[in-house]
Amino acid sequence: MFYMKDIKICLISDTVFDLNGVSRFIQDMVKQSTETKKDFVVITSTNKNDGIEYQNILNLKPIFKIKMPFYNSLDLVFPSFFKIYKAIKLINPDIIHISTPGTVGLCGLISAKLLKKPIAGIYHTDFPQYIYKNTNSKILKFISKKYLQVFYRNFKIIFSRSASYRDIISKDINFKLENIIDFKYGIDLNKYNKSHKDIEIWNKFNIRENNFKVLYVGRISKEKNIDKLIKVWKSKYLSMMDLILVGDDELGIDKDKLLKYNIHFLGRQKGLTLSK
């Protein structure tokens, strides 16, 4: 078993500055490693930046990019393999942690093999199911499974974010259960606590203070089943209840038409406003 306090870790990810759970997870790891003075470096390749300076995030400019199919807020980048390889070689980590199986992650995987470095990773997203949900194509689902089986076959360890994902990792990508380790969630209590409560926030968004509120925060997309949530809400509509959706809308829903059902789209919110 490797322990972060003893070794130098290089994490490779396709997504670091996007508005999603993976990016936030990596940024939290960067913050924690900085505060605890761990030897931890992140390599990515993107034209995006959240405006914050991170000493231990190395962002290598991609050759070009296109929009990710079925995930419009994410870019599919084509990075420079040689830049990534040289960066990893210069860092000379004890272990390479690959966070995503995209083009950047693939460059990290090939580099790890060439440099003979042990590889670990984390399985954030059930991509075969994600692709099937968005395409209804069993062929694409099958191809994605085969790709992931090849991608992860040389990993020493895969971290799982939940018990259900352990079974998916084991069955879908044929990874040994004894090499799958649970990676528990953490919560930043500075961002999520009752001290941020401010009922005036609802006035800002023209939402009645006294109504019972159901809040969803995340991408408003098909694979998140938000279309089903909206359908059920409309069928069970009650005037004293509000459904509040916060995040990027990828369904292209007519927001004005849903206001009569007390469904509110607040778009992307960050920082103190999101905490409130």
mmCIF file of C-alpha atoms in Angstrom:
data_model
loop_
_atom_site.group_PDB
_atom_site.id
_atom_site.type_symbol
_atom_site.label_atom_id
_atom_site.label_comp_id
_atom_site.label_asym_id
_atom_site.label_seq_id
_atom_site.Cartn_x
_atom_site.Cartn_y
_atom_site.Cartn_z
ATOM 1 C CA MET A 1 0.000 0.000 0.000
ATOM 2 C CA PHE A 2 1.231 3.505 -0.835
ATOM 3 C CA TYR A 3 0.802 6.313 1.664
ATOM 4 C CA MET A 4 0.622 9.919 0.543
ATOM 5 C CA LYS A 5 2.900 11.124 3.368
ATOM 6 C CA ASP A 6 5.740 8.916 2.142
ATOM 7 C CA ILE A 7 5.696 9.351 -1.617
ATOM 8 C CA LYS A 8 5.515 11.818 -4.478
ATOM 9 C CA ILE A 9 2.235 11.540 -6.399
ATOM 10 C CA CYS A 10 1.489 12.895 -9.856
ATOM 11 C CA LEU A 11 -2.226 13.032 -10.685
ATOM 12 C CA ILE A 12 -3.311 13.212 -14.346
ATOM 13 C CA SER A 13 -6.791 14.465 -15.234
ATOM 14 C CA ASP A 14 -8.773 15.633 -18.265
ATOM 15 C CA THR A 15 -10.911 17.859 -16.058
ATOM 16 C CA VAL A 16 -9.561 20.225 -13.397
ATOM 17 C CA PHE A 17 -11.113 23.657 -14.028
ATOM 18 C CA ASP A 18 -14.580 22.563 -15.159
ATOM 19 C CA LEU A 19 -17.693 22.930 -13.026
ATOM 20 C CA ASN A 20 -18.226 19.309 -12.029
ATOM 21 C CA GLY A 21 -17.627 16.925 -9.151
ATOM 22 C CA VAL A 22 -14.345 15.573 -10.495
ATOM 23 C CA SER A 23 -12.804 19.044 -10.843
ATOM 24 C CA ARG A 24 -13.961 20.093 -7.395
ATOM 25 C CA PHE A 25 -12.628 16.834 -5.943
ATOM 26 C CA ILE A 26 -9.189 17.436 -7.487
ATOM 27 C CA GLN A 27 -9.107 21.072 -6.396
ATOM 28 C CA ASP A 28 -9.937 19.969 -2.848
ATOM 29 C CA MET A 29 -7.088 17.433 -2.976
ATOM 30 C CA VAL A 30 -4.727 20.155 -4.201
ATOM 31 C CA LYS A 31 -5.817 22.446 -1.381
ATOM 32 C CA GLN A 32 -5.390 19.732 1.248
ATOM 33 C CA SER A 33 -1.981 18.663 -0.071
ATOM 34 C CA THR A 34 -0.790 22.277 0.011
ATOM 35 C CA GLU A 35 -2.004 22.827 3.579
ATOM 36 C CA THR A 36 -0.472 19.551 4.795
ATOM 37 C CA LYS A 37 2.705 19.978 2.691
ATOM 38 C CA LYS A 38 2.372 16.740 0.744
ATOM 39 C CA ASP A 39 4.367 16.057 -2.414
ATOM 40 C CA PHE A 40 1.446 16.127 -4.830
ATOM 41 C CA VAL A 41 1.333 17.528 -8.388
ATOM 42 C CA VAL A 42 -1.571 17.638 -10.875
ATOM 43 C CA ILE A 43 -1.082 17.660 -14.650
ATOM 44 C CA THR A 44 -3.879 18.634 -17.041
ATOM 45 C CA SER A 45 -4.260 20.159 -20.495
ATOM 46 C CA THR A 46 -6.965 22.754 -21.055
ATOM 47 C CA ASN A 47 -7.604 26.321 -22.149
ATOM 48 C CA LYS A 48 -9.817 26.821 -19.101
ATOM 49 C CA ASN A 49 -8.797 28.448 -15.848
ATOM 50 C CA ASP A 50 -10.839 29.382 -12.791
ATOM 51 C CA GLY A 51 -8.684 32.437 -12.126
ATOM 52 C CA ILE A 52 -7.000 30.989 -9.042
ATOM 53 C CA GLU A 53 -3.248 30.360 -8.929
ATOM 54 C CA TYR A 54 -2.383 26.777 -7.960
ATOM 55 C CA GLN A 55 1.311 26.139 -7.388
ATOM 56 C CA ASN A 56 0.968 22.390 -7.799
ATOM 57 C CA ILE A 57 -1.281 22.281 -10.889
ATOM 58 C CA LEU A 58 0.610 22.141 -14.194
ATOM 59 C CA ASN A 59 -1.697 23.113 -17.061
ATOM 60 C CA LEU A 60 -0.148 22.278 -20.444
ATOM 61 C CA LYS A 61 -1.694 24.012 -23.442
ATOM 62 C CA PRO A 62 -3.567 21.545 -25.699
ATOM 63 C CA ILE A 63 -2.982 21.277 -29.444
ATOM 64 C CA PHE A 64 -6.709 21.825 -30.095
ATOM 65 C CA LYS A 65 -10.098 21.043 -28.594
ATOM 66 C CA ILE A 66 -13.695 20.271 -29.502
ATOM 67 C CA LYS A 67 -16.891 20.085 -27.482
ATOM 68 C CA MET A 68 -17.422 16.792 -25.716
ATOM 69 C CA PRO A 69 -20.363 14.867 -27.263
ATOM 70 C CA PHE A 70 -23.336 14.693 -24.835
ATOM 71 C CA TYR A 71 -21.462 16.883 -22.320
ATOM 72 C CA ASN A 72 -21.396 20.391 -23.797
ATOM 73 C CA SER A 73 -19.817 22.070 -20.779
ATOM 74 C CA LEU A 74 -16.747 19.820 -21.098
ATOM 75 C CA ASP A 75 -14.023 20.043 -23.761
ATOM 76 C CA LEU A 76 -12.479 17.058 -25.511
ATOM 77 C CA VAL A 77 -8.874 18.190 -25.800
ATOM 78 C CA PHE A 78 -6.028 16.822 -27.867
ATOM 79 C CA PRO A 79 -2.966 17.359 -25.680
ATOM 80 C CA SER A 80 0.707 17.219 -26.559
ATOM 81 C CA PHE A 81 1.874 13.776 -25.480
ATOM 82 C CA PHE A 82 5.519 14.848 -25.439
ATOM 83 C CA LYS A 83 4.797 17.796 -23.109
ATOM 84 C CA ILE A 84 2.971 15.511 -20.688
ATOM 85 C CA TYR A 85 5.658 12.843 -20.911
ATOM 86 C CA LYS A 86 8.486 15.347 -20.305
ATOM 87 C CA ALA A 87 6.610 16.930 -17.394
ATOM 88 C CA ILE A 88 6.065 13.557 -15.703
ATOM 89 C CA LYS A 89 9.683 12.570 -16.315
ATOM 90 C CA LEU A 90 10.890 15.846 -14.766
ATOM 91 C CA ILE A 91 8.597 15.452 -11.731
ATOM 92 C CA ASN A 92 9.734 11.831 -11.379
ATOM 93 C CA PRO A 93 6.856 10.697 -9.146
ATOM 94 C CA ASP A 94 6.800 7.463 -7.166
ATOM 95 C CA ILE A 95 3.318 6.716 -8.470
ATOM 96 C CA ILE A 96 1.047 8.109 -11.182
ATOM 97 C CA HIS A 97 -2.622 8.545 -10.322
ATOM 98 C CA ILE A 98 -4.888 8.781 -13.372
ATOM 99 C CA SER A 99 -8.198 10.419 -12.567
ATOM 100 C CA THR A 100 -9.929 10.211 -15.972
ATOM 101 C CA PRO A 101 -9.720 7.825 -18.952
ATOM 102 C CA GLY A 102 -9.815 10.605 -21.578
ATOM 103 C CA THR A 103 -7.101 11.842 -23.923
ATOM 104 C CA VAL A 104 -5.049 13.465 -21.132
ATOM 105 C CA GLY A 105 -5.410 10.383 -18.959
ATOM 106 C CA LEU A 106 -4.328 8.221 -21.900
ATOM 107 C CA CYS A 107 -1.163 10.306 -22.313
ATOM 108 C CA GLY A 108 -0.486 9.811 -18.621
ATOM 109 C CA LEU A 109 -1.036 6.066 -18.939
ATOM 110 C CA ILE A 110 1.385 5.687 -21.857
ATOM 111 C CA SER A 111 3.946 7.877 -20.071
ATOM 112 C CA ALA A 112 3.661 5.750 -16.929
ATOM 113 C CA LYS A 113 4.334 2.610 -18.942
ATOM 114 C CA LEU A 114 7.341 4.148 -20.708
ATOM 115 C CA LEU A 115 8.737 5.436 -17.417
ATOM 116 C CA LYS A 116 7.909 2.159 -15.638
ATOM 117 C CA LYS A 117 5.901 3.889 -12.914
ATOM 118 C CA PRO A 118 3.144 2.139 -10.922
ATOM 119 C CA ILE A 119 -0.352 3.330 -11.824
ATOM 120 C CA ALA A 120 -3.368 3.945 -9.615
ATOM 121 C CA GLY A 121 -6.625 5.645 -10.441
ATOM 122 C CA ILE A 122 -10.111 6.570 -9.395
ATOM 123 C CA TYR A 123 -13.333 5.585 -11.151
ATOM 124 C CA HIS A 124 -15.465 8.725 -11.009
ATOM 125 C CA THR A 125 -17.998 8.012 -13.763
ATOM 126 C CA ASP A 126 -19.742 4.923 -15.126
ATOM 127 C CA PHE A 127 -18.987 5.861 -18.751
ATOM 128 C CA PRO A 128 -20.598 2.832 -20.483
ATOM 129 C CA GLN A 129 -23.905 3.546 -18.745
ATOM 130 C CA TYR A 130 -23.480 7.288 -19.341
ATOM 131 C CA ILE A 131 -22.986 6.713 -23.080
ATOM 132 C CA TYR A 132 -25.901 4.287 -23.289
ATOM 133 C CA LYS A 133 -28.193 6.700 -21.456
ATOM 134 C CA ASN A 134 -27.411 9.429 -23.965
ATOM 135 C CA THR A 135 -27.365 7.330 -27.169
ATOM 136 C CA ASN A 136 -29.402 4.155 -26.489
ATOM 137 C CA SER A 137 -26.653 2.399 -28.440
ATOM 138 C CA LYS A 138 -25.615 -1.012 -27.108
ATOM 139 C CA ILE A 139 -22.715 -1.049 -29.573
ATOM 140 C CA LEU A 140 -21.230 2.179 -28.168
ATOM 141 C CA LYS A 141 -21.779 0.859 -24.661
ATOM 142 C CA PHE A 142 -19.924 -2.354 -25.568
ATOM 143 C CA ILE A 143 -17.048 -0.428 -27.197
ATOM 144 C CA SER A 144 -16.677 1.841 -24.168
ATOM 145 C CA LYS A 145 -16.519 -1.191 -21.857
ATOM 146 C CA LYS A 146 -13.790 -2.778 -23.973
ATOM 147 C CA TYR A 147 -11.826 0.481 -24.028
ATOM 148 C CA LEU A 148 -12.014 0.798 -20.234
ATOM 149 C CA GLN A 149 -10.963 -2.826 -19.774
ATOM 150 C CA VAL A 150 -7.812 -2.137 -21.804
ATOM 151 C CA PHE A 151 -7.243 1.258 -20.166
ATOM 152 C CA TYR A 152 -7.393 -0.003 -16.570
ATOM 153 C CA ARG A 153 -5.836 -3.464 -16.924
ATOM 154 C CA ASN A 154 -2.340 -2.367 -15.769
ATOM 155 C CA PHE A 155 -3.540 -0.356 -12.772
ATOM 156 C CA LYS A 156 -2.315 -1.540 -9.381
ATOM 157 C CA ILE A 157 -5.276 -0.001 -7.538
ATOM 158 C CA ILE A 158 -8.587 1.613 -8.470
ATOM 159 C CA PHE A 159 -10.345 3.790 -5.916
ATOM 160 C CA SER A 160 -14.144 3.584 -5.851
ATOM 161 C CA ARG A 161 -16.406 6.423 -4.676
ATOM 162 C CA SER A 162 -19.195 4.077 -3.537
ATOM 163 C CA ALA A 163 -20.048 0.448 -2.794
ATOM 164 C CA SER A 164 -22.215 0.218 -5.934
ATOM 165 C CA TYR A 165 -19.293 1.365 -8.079
ATOM 166 C CA ARG A 166 -17.138 -1.461 -6.675
ATOM 167 C CA ASP A 167 -19.423 -3.947 -8.424
ATOM 168 C CA ILE A 168 -19.421 -1.896 -11.644
ATOM 169 C CA ILE A 169 -15.614 -1.695 -11.664
ATOM 170 C CA SER A 170 -15.314 -5.408 -10.995
ATOM 171 C CA LYS A 171 -17.875 -6.563 -13.565
ATOM 172 C CA ASP A 172 -17.641 -3.999 -16.358
ATOM 173 C CA ILE A 173 -13.874 -3.591 -16.566
ATOM 174 C CA ASN A 174 -12.887 -6.990 -15.127
ATOM 175 C CA PHE A 175 -10.843 -5.543 -12.263
ATOM 176 C CA LYS A 176 -10.035 -7.667 -9.217
ATOM 177 C CA LEU A 177 -12.184 -6.804 -6.204
ATOM 178 C CA GLU A 178 -9.234 -7.073 -3.817
ATOM 179 C CA ASN A 179 -7.531 -4.229 -5.719
ATOM 180 C CA ILE A 180 -10.537 -1.896 -5.452
ATOM 181 C CA ILE A 181 -10.403 0.472 -2.478
ATOM 182 C CA ASP A 182 -13.232 2.660 -1.193
ATOM 183 C CA PHE A 183 -12.421 6.377 -1.301
ATOM 184 C CA LYS A 184 -14.745 8.082 1.166
ATOM 185 C CA TYR A 185 -16.309 11.473 0.521
ATOM 186 C CA GLY A 186 -15.318 14.515 2.534
ATOM 187 C CA ILE A 187 -17.223 17.750 3.128
ATOM 188 C CA ASP A 188 -15.697 21.196 3.462
ATOM 189 C CA LEU A 189 -17.525 22.443 6.558
ATOM 190 C CA ASN A 190 -16.430 26.003 5.849
ATOM 191 C CA LYS A 191 -18.593 25.970 2.714
ATOM 192 C CA TYR A 192 -21.456 23.793 3.919
ATOM 193 C CA ASN A 193 -22.765 24.788 7.320
ATOM 194 C CA LYS A 194 -25.702 26.587 8.910
ATOM 195 C CA SER A 195 -23.790 29.843 9.365
ATOM 196 C CA HIS A 196 -24.484 30.613 5.694
ATOM 197 C CA LYS A 197 -28.255 30.481 6.159
ATOM 198 C CA ASP A 198 -29.802 33.654 4.744
ATOM 199 C CA ILE A 199 -33.511 33.640 3.857
ATOM 200 C CA GLU A 200 -33.022 36.887 1.944
ATOM 201 C CA ILE A 201 -31.304 34.842 -0.796
ATOM 202 C CA TRP A 202 -34.733 33.697 -2.035
ATOM 203 C CA ASN A 203 -35.842 37.278 -2.655
ATOM 204 C CA LYS A 204 -32.909 37.659 -5.023
ATOM 205 C CA PHE A 205 -34.346 34.864 -7.176
ATOM 206 C CA ASN A 206 -38.035 35.753 -6.743
ATOM 207 C CA ILE A 207 -38.781 32.593 -4.753
ATOM 208 C CA ARG A 208 -41.253 32.737 -1.890
ATOM 209 C CA GLU A 209 -39.564 32.417 1.505
ATOM 210 C CA ASN A 210 -42.268 30.374 3.227
ATOM 211 C CA ASN A 211 -42.700 27.663 0.584
ATOM 212 C CA PHE A 212 -41.233 24.198 1.105
ATOM 213 C CA LYS A 213 -38.153 24.022 -1.140
ATOM 214 C CA VAL A 214 -36.454 21.121 -2.882
ATOM 215 C CA LEU A 215 -32.954 22.017 -4.096
ATOM 216 C CA TYR A 216 -30.895 20.234 -6.764
ATOM 217 C CA VAL A 217 -27.297 21.310 -7.481
ATOM 218 C CA GLY A 218 -25.477 19.811 -10.459
ATOM 219 C CA ARG A 219 -25.625 19.514 -14.220
ATOM 220 C CA ILE A 220 -29.183 19.648 -15.532
ATOM 221 C CA SER A 221 -28.797 16.772 -17.960
ATOM 222 C CA LYS A 222 -30.384 13.547 -19.121
ATOM 223 C CA GLU A 223 -28.079 11.115 -17.314
ATOM 224 C CA LYS A 224 -28.859 12.921 -14.039
ATOM 225 C CA ASN A 225 -32.555 12.088 -14.625
ATOM 226 C CA ILE A 226 -33.594 15.727 -14.275
ATOM 227 C CA ASP A 227 -36.085 15.298 -17.129
ATOM 228 C CA LYS A 228 -37.799 12.577 -15.071
ATOM 229 C CA LEU A 229 -37.687 14.716 -11.942
ATOM 230 C CA ILE A 230 -39.405 17.569 -13.798
ATOM 231 C CA LYS A 231 -42.048 15.208 -15.204
ATOM 232 C CA VAL A 232 -42.874 13.800 -11.767
ATOM 233 C CA TRP A 233 -42.880 17.248 -10.183
ATOM 234 C CA LYS A 234 -45.362 18.554 -12.768
ATOM 235 C CA SER A 235 -47.674 15.579 -12.205
ATOM 236 C CA LYS A 236 -47.585 16.051 -8.397
ATOM 237 C CA TYR A 237 -47.479 19.845 -8.450
ATOM 238 C CA LEU A 238 -48.428 21.649 -5.221
ATOM 239 C CA SER A 239 -48.588 25.445 -5.005
ATOM 240 C CA MET A 240 -46.791 25.580 -1.643
ATOM 241 C CA MET A 241 -43.686 23.742 -2.925
ATOM 242 C CA ASP A 242 -40.773 24.926 -5.072
ATOM 243 C CA LEU A 243 -38.270 22.887 -7.061
ATOM 244 C CA ILE A 244 -34.997 24.825 -7.393
ATOM 245 C CA LEU A 245 -32.446 23.678 -9.989
ATOM 246 C CA VAL A 246 -28.908 25.080 -9.835
ATOM 247 C CA GLY A 247 -26.397 24.260 -12.575
ATOM 248 C CA ASP A 248 -25.743 24.298 -16.302
ATOM 249 C CA ASP A 249 -28.827 23.445 -18.371
ATOM 250 C CA GLU A 250 -27.979 20.813 -20.981
ATOM 251 C CA LEU A 251 -31.591 19.793 -21.645
ATOM 252 C CA GLY A 252 -32.617 23.010 -23.386
ATOM 253 C CA ILE A 253 -35.792 23.307 -21.344
ATOM 254 C CA ASP A 254 -38.149 26.278 -21.699
ATOM 255 C CA LYS A 255 -37.685 27.732 -18.231
ATOM 256 C CA ASP A 256 -40.535 30.242 -18.488
ATOM 257 C CA LYS A 257 -43.124 27.522 -19.148
ATOM 258 C CA LEU A 258 -42.112 25.646 -16.016
ATOM 259 C CA LEU A 259 -42.420 28.613 -13.677
ATOM 260 C CA LYS A 260 -46.154 27.954 -13.344
ATOM 261 C CA TYR A 261 -45.212 24.642 -11.693
ATOM 262 C CA ASN A 262 -42.860 26.456 -9.281
ATOM 263 C CA ILE A 263 -39.796 25.037 -11.029
ATOM 264 C CA HIS A 264 -36.967 27.568 -10.902
ATOM 265 C CA PHE A 265 -33.753 27.428 -12.952
ATOM 266 C CA LEU A 266 -31.095 29.552 -11.273
ATOM 267 C CA GLY A 267 -28.239 28.666 -13.629
ATOM 268 C CA ARG A 268 -24.640 28.310 -12.478
ATOM 269 C CA GLN A 269 -23.968 29.586 -8.947
ATOM 270 C CA LYS A 270 -20.655 29.608 -7.116
ATOM 271 C CA GLY A 271 -18.948 30.713 -3.930
ATOM 272 C CA LEU A 272 -20.896 32.401 -1.154
ATOM 273 C CA THR A 273 -24.137 32.527 -3.159
ATOM 274 C CA LEU A 274 -24.064 28.733 -3.559
ATOM 275 C CA SER A 275 -23.320 28.272 0.144
ATOM 276 C CA LYS A 276 -26.317 30.442 1.028
#
